[in-house]
CSV table of C-alpha atoms in Angstrom, one decimal:
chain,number,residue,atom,x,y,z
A,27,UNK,CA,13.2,-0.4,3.8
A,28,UNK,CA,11.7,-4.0,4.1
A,29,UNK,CA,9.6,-5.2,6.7
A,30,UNK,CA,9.0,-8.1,8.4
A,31,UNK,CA,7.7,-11.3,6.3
A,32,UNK,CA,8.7,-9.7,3.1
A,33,UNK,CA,12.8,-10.5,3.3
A,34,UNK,CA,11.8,-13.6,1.3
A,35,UNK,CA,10.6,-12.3,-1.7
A,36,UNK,CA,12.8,-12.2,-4.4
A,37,UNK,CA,14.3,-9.0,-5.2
A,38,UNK,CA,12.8,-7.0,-8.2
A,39,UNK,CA,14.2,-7.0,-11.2
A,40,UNK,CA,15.7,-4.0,-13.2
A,41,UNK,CA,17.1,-3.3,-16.4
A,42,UNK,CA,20.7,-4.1,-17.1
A,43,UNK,CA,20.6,-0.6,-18.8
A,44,UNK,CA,22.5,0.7,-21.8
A,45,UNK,CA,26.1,1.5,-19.5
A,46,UNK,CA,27.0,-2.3,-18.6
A,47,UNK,CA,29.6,-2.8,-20.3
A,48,UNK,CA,32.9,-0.9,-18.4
A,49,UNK,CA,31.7,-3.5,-15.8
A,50,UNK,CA,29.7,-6.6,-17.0
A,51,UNK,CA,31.8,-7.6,-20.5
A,52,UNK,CA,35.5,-5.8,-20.1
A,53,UNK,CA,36.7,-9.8,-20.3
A,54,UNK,CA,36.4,-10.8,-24.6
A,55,UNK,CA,38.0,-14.7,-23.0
A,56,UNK,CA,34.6,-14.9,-21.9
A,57,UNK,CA,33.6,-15.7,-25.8
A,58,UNK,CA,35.1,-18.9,-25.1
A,59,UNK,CA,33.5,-21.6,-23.3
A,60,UNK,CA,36.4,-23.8,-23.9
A,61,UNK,CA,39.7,-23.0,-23.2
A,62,UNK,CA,42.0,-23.2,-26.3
A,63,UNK,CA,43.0,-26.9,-26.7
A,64,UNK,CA,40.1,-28.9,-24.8
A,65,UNK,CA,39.8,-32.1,-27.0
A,66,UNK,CA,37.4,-32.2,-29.4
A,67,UNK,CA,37.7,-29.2,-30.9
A,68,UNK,CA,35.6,-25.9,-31.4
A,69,UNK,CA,32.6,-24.4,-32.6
A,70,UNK,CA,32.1,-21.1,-33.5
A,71,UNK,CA,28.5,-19.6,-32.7
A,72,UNK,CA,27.5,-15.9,-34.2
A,73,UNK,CA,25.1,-14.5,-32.4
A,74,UNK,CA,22.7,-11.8,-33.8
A,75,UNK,CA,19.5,-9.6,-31.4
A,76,UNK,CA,17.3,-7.9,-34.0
A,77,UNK,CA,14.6,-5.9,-32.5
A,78,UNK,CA,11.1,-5.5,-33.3
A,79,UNK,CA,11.9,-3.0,-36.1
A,80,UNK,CA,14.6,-5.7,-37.6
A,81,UNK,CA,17.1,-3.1,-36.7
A,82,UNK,CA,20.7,-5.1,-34.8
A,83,UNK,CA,20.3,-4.2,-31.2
A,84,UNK,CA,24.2,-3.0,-30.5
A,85,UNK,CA,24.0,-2.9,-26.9
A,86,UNK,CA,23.0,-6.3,-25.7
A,87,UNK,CA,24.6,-8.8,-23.3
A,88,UNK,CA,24.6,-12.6,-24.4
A,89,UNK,CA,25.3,-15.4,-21.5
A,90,UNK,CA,25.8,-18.8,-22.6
A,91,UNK,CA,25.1,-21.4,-20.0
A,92,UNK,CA,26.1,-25.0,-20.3
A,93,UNK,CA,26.1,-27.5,-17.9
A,94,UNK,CA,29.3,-30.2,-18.1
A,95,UNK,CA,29.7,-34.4,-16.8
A,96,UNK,CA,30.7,-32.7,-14.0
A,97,UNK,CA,27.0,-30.3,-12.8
A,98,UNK,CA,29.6,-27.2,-13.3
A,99,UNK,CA,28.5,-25.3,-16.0
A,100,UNK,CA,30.1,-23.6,-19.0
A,101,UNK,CA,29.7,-20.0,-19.2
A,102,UNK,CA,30.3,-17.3,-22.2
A,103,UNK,CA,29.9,-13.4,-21.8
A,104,UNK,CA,29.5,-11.2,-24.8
A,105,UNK,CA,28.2,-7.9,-25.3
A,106,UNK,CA,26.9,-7.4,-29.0
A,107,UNK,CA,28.6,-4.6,-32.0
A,108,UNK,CA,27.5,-2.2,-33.7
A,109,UNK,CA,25.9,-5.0,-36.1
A,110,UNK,CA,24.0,-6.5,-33.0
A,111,UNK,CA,26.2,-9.4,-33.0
A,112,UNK,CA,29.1,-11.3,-31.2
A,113,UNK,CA,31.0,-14.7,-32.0
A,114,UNK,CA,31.3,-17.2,-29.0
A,115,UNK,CA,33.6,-20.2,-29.7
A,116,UNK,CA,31.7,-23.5,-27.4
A,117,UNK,CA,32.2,-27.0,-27.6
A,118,UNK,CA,31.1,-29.5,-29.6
A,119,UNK,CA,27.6,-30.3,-28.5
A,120,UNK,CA,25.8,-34.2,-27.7
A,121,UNK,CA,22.7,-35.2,-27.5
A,122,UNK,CA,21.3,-37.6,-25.4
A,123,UNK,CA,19.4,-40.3,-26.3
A,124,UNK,CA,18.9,-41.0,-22.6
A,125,UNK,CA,16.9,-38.4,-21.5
A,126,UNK,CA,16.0,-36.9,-25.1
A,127,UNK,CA,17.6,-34.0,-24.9
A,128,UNK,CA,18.5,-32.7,-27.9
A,129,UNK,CA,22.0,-30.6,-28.3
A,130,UNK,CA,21.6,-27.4,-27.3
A,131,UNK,CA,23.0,-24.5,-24.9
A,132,UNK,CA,21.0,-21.8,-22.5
A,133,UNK,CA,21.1,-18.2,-23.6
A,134,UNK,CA,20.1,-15.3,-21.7
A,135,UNK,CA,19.5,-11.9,-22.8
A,136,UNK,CA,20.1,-8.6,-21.3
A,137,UNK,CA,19.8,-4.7,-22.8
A,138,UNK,CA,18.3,-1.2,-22.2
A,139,UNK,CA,14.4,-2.1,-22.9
A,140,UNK,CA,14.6,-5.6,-21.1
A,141,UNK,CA,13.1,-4.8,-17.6
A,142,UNK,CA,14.3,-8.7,-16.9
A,143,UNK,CA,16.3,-10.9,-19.0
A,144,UNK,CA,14.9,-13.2,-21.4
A,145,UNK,CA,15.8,-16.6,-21.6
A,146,UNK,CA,15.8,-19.1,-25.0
A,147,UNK,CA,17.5,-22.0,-26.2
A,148,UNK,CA,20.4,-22.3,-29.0
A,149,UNK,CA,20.2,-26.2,-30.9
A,150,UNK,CA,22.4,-27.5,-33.0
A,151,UNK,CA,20.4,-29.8,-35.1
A,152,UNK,CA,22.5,-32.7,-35.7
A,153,UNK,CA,25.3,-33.3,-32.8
A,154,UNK,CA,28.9,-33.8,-32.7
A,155,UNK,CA,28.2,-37.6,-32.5
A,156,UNK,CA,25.7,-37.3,-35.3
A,157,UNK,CA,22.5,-38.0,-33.4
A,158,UNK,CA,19.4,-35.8,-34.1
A,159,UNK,CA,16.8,-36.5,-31.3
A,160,UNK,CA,15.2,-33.0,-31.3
A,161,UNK,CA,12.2,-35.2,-32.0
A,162,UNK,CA,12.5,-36.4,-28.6
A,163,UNK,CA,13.2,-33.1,-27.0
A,164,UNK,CA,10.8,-32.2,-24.1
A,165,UNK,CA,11.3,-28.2,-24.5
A,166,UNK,CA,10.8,-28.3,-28.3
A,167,UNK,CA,8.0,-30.8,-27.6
A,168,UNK,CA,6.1,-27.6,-25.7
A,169,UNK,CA,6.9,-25.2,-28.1
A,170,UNK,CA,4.2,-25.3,-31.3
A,171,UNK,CA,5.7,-26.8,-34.3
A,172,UNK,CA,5.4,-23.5,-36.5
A,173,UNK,CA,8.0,-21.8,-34.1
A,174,UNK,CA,10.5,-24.2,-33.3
A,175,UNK,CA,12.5,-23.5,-36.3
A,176,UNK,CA,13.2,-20.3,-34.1
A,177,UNK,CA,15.4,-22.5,-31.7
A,178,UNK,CA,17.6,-23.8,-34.4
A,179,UNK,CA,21.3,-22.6,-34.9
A,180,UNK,CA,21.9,-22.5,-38.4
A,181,UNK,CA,25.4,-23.5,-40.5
A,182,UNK,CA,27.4,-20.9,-41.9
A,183,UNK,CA,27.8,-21.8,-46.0
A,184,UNK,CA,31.7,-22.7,-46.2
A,185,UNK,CA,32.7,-21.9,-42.8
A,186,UNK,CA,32.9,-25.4,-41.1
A,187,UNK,CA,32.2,-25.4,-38.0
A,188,UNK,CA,30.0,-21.9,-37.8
A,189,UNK,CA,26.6,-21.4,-36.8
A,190,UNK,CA,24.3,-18.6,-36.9
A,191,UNK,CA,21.9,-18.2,-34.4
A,192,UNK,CA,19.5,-14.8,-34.7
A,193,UNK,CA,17.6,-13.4,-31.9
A,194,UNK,CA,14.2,-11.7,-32.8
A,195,UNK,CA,12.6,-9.9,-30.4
A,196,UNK,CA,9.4,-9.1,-32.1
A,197,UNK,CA,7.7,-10.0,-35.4
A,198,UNK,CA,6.9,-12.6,-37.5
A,199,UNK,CA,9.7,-14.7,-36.9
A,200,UNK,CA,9.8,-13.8,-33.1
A,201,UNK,CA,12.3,-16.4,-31.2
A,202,UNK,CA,10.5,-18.5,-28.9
A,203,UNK,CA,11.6,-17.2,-24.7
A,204,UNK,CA,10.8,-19.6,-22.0
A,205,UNK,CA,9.5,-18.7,-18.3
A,206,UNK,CA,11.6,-20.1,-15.7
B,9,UNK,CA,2.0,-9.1,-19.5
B,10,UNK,CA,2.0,-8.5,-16.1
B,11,UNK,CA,2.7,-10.8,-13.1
B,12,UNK,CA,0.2,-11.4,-10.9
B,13,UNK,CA,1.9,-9.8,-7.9
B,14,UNK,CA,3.8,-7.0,-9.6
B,15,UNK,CA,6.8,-7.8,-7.8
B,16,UNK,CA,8.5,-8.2,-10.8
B,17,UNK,CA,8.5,-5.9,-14.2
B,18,UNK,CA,6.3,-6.8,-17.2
B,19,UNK,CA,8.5,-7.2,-19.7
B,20,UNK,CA,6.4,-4.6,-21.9
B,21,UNK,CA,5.9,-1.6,-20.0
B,22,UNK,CA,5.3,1.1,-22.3
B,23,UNK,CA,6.0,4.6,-20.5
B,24,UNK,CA,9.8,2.9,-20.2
B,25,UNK,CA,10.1,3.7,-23.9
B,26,UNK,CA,12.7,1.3,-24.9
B,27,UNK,CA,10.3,-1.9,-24.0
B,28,UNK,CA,8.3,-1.0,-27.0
B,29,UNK,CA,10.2,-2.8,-30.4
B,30,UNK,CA,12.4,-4.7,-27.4
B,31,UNK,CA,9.5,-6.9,-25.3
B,32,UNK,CA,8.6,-10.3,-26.9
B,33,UNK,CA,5.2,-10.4,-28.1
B,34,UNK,CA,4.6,-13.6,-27.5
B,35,UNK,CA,3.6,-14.9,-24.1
B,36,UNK,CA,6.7,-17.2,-22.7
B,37,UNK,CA,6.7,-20.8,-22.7
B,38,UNK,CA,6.7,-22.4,-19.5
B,39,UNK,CA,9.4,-24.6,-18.6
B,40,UNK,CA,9.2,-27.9,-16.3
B,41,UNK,CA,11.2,-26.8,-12.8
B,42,UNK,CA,14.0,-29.5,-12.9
B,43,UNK,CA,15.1,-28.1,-16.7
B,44,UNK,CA,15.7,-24.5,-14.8
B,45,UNK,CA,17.9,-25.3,-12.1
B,46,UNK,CA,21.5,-26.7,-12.9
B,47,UNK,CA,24.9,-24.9,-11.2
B,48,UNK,CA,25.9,-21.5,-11.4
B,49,UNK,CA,29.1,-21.1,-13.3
B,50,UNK,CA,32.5,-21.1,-10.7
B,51,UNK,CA,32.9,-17.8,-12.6
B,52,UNK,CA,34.6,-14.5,-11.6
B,53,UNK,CA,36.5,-15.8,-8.6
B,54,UNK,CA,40.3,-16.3,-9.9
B,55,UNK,CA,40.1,-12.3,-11.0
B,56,UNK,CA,38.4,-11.0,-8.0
B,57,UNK,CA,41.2,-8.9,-5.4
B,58,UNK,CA,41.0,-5.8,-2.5
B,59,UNK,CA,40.3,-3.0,-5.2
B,60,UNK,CA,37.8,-4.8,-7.0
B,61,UNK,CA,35.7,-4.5,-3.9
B,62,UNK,CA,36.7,-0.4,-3.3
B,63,UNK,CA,35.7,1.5,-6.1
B,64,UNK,CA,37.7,4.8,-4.5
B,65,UNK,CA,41.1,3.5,-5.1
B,66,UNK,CA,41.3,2.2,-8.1
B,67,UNK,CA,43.1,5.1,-9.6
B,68,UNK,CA,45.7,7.2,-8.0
B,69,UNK,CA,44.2,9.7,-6.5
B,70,UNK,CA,40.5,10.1,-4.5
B,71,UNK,CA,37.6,10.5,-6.7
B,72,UNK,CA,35.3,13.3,-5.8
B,73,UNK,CA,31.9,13.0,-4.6
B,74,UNK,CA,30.4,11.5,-0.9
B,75,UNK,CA,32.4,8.3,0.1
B,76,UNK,CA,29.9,5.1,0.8
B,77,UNK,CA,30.0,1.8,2.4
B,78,UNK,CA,27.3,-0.3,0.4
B,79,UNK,CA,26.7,-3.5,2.3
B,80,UNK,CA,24.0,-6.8,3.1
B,81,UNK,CA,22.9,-9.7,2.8
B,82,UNK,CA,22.2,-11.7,0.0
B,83,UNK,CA,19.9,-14.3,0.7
B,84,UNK,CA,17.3,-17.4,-0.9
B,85,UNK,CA,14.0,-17.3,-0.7
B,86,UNK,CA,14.1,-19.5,2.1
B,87,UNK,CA,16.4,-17.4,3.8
B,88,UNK,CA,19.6,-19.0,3.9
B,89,UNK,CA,23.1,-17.4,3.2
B,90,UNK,CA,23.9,-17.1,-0.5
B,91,UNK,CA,27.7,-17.9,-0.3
B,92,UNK,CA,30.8,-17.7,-2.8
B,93,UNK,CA,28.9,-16.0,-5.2
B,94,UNK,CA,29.9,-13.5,-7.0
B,95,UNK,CA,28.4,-9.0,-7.0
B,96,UNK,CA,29.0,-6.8,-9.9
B,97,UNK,CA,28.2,-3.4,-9.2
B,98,UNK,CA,28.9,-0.4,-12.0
B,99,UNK,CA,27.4,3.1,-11.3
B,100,UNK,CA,27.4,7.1,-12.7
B,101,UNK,CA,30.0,8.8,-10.7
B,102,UNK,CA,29.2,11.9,-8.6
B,103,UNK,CA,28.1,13.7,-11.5
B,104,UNK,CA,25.4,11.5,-13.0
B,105,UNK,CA,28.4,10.6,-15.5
B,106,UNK,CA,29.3,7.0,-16.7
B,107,UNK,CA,32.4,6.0,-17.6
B,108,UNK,CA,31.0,4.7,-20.9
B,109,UNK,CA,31.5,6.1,-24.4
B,110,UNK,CA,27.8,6.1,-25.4
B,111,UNK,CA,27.2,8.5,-22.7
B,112,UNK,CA,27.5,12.0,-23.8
B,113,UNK,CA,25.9,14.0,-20.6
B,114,UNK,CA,27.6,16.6,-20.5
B,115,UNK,CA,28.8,16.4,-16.8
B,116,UNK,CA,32.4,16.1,-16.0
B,117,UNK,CA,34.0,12.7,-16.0
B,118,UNK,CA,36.3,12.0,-13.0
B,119,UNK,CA,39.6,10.3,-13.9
B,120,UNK,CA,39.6,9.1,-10.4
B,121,UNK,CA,36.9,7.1,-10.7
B,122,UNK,CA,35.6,4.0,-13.0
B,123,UNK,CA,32.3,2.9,-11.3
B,124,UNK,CA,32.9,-1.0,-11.7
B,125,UNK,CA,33.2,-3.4,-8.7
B,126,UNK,CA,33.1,-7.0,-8.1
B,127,UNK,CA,33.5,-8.7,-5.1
B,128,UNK,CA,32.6,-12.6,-3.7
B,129,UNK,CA,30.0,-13.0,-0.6
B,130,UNK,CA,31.4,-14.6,2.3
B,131,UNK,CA,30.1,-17.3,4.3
B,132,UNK,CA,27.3,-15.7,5.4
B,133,UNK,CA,26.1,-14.2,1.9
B,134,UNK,CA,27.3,-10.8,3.2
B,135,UNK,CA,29.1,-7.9,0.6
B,136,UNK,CA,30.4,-5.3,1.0
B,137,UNK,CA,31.4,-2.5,-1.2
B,138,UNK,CA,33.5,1.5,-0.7
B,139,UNK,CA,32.2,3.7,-3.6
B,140,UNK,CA,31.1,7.0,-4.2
B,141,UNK,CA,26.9,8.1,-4.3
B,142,UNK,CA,26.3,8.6,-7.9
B,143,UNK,CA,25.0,11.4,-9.0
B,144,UNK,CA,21.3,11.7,-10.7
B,145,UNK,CA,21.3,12.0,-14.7
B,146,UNK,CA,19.2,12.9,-17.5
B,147,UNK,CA,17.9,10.5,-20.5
B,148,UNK,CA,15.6,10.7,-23.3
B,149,UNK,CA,12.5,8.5,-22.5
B,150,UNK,CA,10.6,11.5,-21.8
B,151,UNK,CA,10.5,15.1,-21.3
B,152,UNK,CA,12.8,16.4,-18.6
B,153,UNK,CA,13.5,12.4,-18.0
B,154,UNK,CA,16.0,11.8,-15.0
B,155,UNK,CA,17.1,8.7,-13.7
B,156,UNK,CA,16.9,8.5,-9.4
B,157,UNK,CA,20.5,8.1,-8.0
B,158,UNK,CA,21.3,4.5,-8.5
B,159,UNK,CA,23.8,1.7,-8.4
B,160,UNK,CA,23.2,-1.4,-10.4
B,161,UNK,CA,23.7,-5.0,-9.4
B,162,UNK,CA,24.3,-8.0,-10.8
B,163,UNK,CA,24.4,-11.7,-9.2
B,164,UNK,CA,24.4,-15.3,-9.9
B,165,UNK,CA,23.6,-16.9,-6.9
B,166,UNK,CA,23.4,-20.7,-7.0
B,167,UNK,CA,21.6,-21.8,-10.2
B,168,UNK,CA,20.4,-20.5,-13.6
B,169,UNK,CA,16.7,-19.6,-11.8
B,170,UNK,CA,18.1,-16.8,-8.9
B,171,UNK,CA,20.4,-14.8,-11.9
B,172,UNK,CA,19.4,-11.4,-10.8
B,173,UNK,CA,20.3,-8.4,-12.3
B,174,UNK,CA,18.9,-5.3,-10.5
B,175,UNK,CA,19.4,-1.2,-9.5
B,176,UNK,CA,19.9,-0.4,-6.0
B,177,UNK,CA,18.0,3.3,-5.0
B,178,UNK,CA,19.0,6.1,-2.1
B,179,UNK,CA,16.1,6.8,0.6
B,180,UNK,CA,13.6,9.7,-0.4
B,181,UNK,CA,15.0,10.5,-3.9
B,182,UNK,CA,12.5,12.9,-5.2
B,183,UNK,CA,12.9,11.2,-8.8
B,184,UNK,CA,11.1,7.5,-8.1
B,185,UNK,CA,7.4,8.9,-9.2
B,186,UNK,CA,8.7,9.7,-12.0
B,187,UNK,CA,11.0,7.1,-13.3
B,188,UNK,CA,9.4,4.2,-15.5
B,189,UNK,CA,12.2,1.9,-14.2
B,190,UNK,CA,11.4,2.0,-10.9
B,191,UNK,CA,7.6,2.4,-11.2
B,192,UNK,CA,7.4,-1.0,-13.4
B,193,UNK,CA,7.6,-2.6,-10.2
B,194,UNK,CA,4.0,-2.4,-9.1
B,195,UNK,CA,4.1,-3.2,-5.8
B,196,UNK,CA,4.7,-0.9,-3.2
B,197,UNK,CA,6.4,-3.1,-0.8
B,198,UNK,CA,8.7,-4.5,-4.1
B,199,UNK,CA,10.0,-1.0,-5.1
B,200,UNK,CA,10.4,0.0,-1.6
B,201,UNK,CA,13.1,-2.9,-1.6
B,202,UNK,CA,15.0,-1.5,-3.9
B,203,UNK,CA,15.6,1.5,-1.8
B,204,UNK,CA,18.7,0.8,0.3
B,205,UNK,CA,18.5,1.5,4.4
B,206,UNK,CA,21.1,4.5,5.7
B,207,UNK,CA,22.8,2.6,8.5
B,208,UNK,CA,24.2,4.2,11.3
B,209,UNK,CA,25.8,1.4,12.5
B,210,UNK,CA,27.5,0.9,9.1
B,211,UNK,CA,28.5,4.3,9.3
B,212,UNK,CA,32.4,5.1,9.8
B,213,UNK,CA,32.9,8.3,12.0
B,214,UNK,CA,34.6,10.9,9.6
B,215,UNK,CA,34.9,9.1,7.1
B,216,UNK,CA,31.8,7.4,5.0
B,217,UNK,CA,28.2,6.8,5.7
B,218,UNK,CA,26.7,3.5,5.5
B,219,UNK,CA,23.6,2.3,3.7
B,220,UNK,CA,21.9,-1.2,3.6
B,221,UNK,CA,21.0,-3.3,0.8
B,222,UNK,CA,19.9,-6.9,1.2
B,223,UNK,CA,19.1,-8.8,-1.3
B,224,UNK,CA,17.0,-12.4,-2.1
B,225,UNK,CA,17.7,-14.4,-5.2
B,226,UNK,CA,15.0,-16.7,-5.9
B,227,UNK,CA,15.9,-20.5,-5.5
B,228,UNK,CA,15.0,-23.5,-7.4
B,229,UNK,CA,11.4,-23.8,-5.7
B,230,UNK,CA,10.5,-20.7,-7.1
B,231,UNK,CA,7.1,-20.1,-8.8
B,232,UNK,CA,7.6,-19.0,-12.5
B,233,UNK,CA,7.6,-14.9,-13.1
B,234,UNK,CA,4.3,-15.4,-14.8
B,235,UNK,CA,2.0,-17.0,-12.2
B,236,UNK,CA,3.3,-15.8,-8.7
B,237,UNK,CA,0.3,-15.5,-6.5
């Protein structure tokens, strides 16, 4: 039903809905960024969508997006449990004391409530290579001090290698989302 | 938080229940253009076959219900073919049923039919899809709630900014005033878009009618959701 000098506007969004997943996440290899054996090793990233009542959200879909060397990017697909979570193994992440950027990958976020997806960033403070340049960051540098903890994976006590990474929708601890 | 042209949903938009402990609070933080708009993932290609693309026979018999051919154009903002990338389509079947264990409607499920598809655009951004018109079905937001006829879509396009996941509607379903999905799209002209085209032309003689459903991804000299003008 469009008319001329509205074909290029982009299309509305809509809700992913609470029915993806018999077609959106049927693939679990898609919790891998990395295919078993890439050099360097693994991470494992447990990822966690509270909503604003602190209850798990259990029907979520997580993308991870991480451009390579190469301007391909990386990509994970994960719908959450029960428990509002799902485990993503991705690679070893560097910063770069080049441009600043600190370690990090993109996450976006769809479920039933979400009439678009949401978009945030997953650090890991302290890279593979041992650099921290967060401070140089120019996305944390936007986001106020007080909330930028938000960002931060966190390690998993005797589980090498592990990181947490929560997702609050609402509240005092809300995760920072970014506008694109 | 609204945008500006109400082209696109708030994300809090309280009649659609389920926005209401699921919206951020928080106003977004803008992002600098050039930190938005890196690659798509090659993703979904390898996997992708005939089947995929014809949702009535992947099972071995017919599933019941009106046949369809869902097809258009996918497209940037500056109008040029969105190529190689990759539609996801998954939909109720003729029964307002999902295929989904969290759905407990109590409307037959057909063992004929899933309601998932996938297929790659070609090199002119066209896709093209055989399913069957899902059916209407009930939910809780509200009092006698019922969800228009739908399919839902899902694309990448080229980069991380024209990700698009959407619902395409059937012309004059008597349902759109009073869904909250639909209506969170204030703009007239917006939610019309949603509604796909019947198409004669598309239409196969005895067999399947056709409806249109173009779609534009936005590209990476898009204006931010927040401040469209």
């Amino acid at each position: 039903m469009s008319s001329p000098g509205d074909e290029h506007i982009a299309t509305s969004s809509q809700t992913v809905g609470p029915y993806f997943s018999f077609g959106l996440t049927t693939n679990a290899a898609l919790g891998q960024l990395t295919p078993a054996g890439t050099p360097g090793g693994r991470l494992r990233l447990i990822v966690r969508i509270l909503d604003g009542q602190a209850a798990p959200v259990p029907d979520a879909m997580i993308e991870l997006w991480h451009p390579d060397h190469a301007g391909r990017s990386l990509f994970g697909r994960l719908g959450t449990d029960t428990t509002g979570t799902c485990v993503f193994e991705i690679p070893p992440l560097v910063s770069s004391r080049e441009s600043g950027d600190a370690a990090h990958l993109n996450l976006c976020l769809f479920m039933r409530g979400l009439l678009r997806h949401l978009y945030t960033r997953v650090y890991v403070p302290g890279d593979a290579a041992g650099n921290d340049v967060a401070v140089h960051d120019a996305i944390l540098a936007r986001v106020p001090q007080y909330r930028r903890q938000t960002l931060m994976a966190t390690p998993v006590p005797d589980s090498p290698g592990t990181w947490r990474f929560d997702v609050r929708l609402q509240g005092e601890h809300e995760t920072v989302f970014f506008d694109l | 938080m609204t945008t500006k042209t109400g082209t696109q949903p708030p994300l809090l938009y309280p009649p659609y229940g389920s926005s209401i402990h699921r919206a951020p609070a928080q106003a977004l933080i803008r992002l600098p253009q050039n930190f938005s708009d890196f690659a798509a993932p090659v993703y979904g290609f390898r996997d992708v076959g005939g089947v995929d693309a014809d949702l009535t026979r992947q099972h071995p018999g017919e599933p019941l219900g009106e046949r369809i051919i869902v097809s258009g154009h996918v497209r940037d903002e500056d109008g040029r073919p969105v190529r190689n990338t990759l539609v996801e389509i998954w939909q109720a079947n003729a029964a307002g049923r999902y295929a989904h264990a969290v759905d407990t409607h109590p409307a037959p499920l057909d063992p004929n039919f899933t309601g998932a598809g996938r297929t790659i655009t070609d090199e002119e951004g066209r896709y093209q899809f055989v399913t069957i018109k899902p059916g209407a079905y009930p939910w809780r937001n509200h009092s006698n709630a019922w969800r228009p006829q739908h399919i839902h879509f899902s694309l990448f396009g080229t980069s991380f900014i024209s990700r698009l996941v959407t619902q395409m509607y059937f012309p004059g379903d008597p349902l759109f005033e009073f869904d909250p999905i639909f209506q969170s799209i204030r703009d007239a002209r917006a939610r019309e878009r949603m509604i796909a085209r019947f198409d004669l032309s598309l239409t196969q003689p005895e067999w399947a009618l056709g409806y249109r459903f173009d779609i534009v991804l936005r590209g990476s000299h898009s204006t931010p959701f927040e401040e469209r003008t």
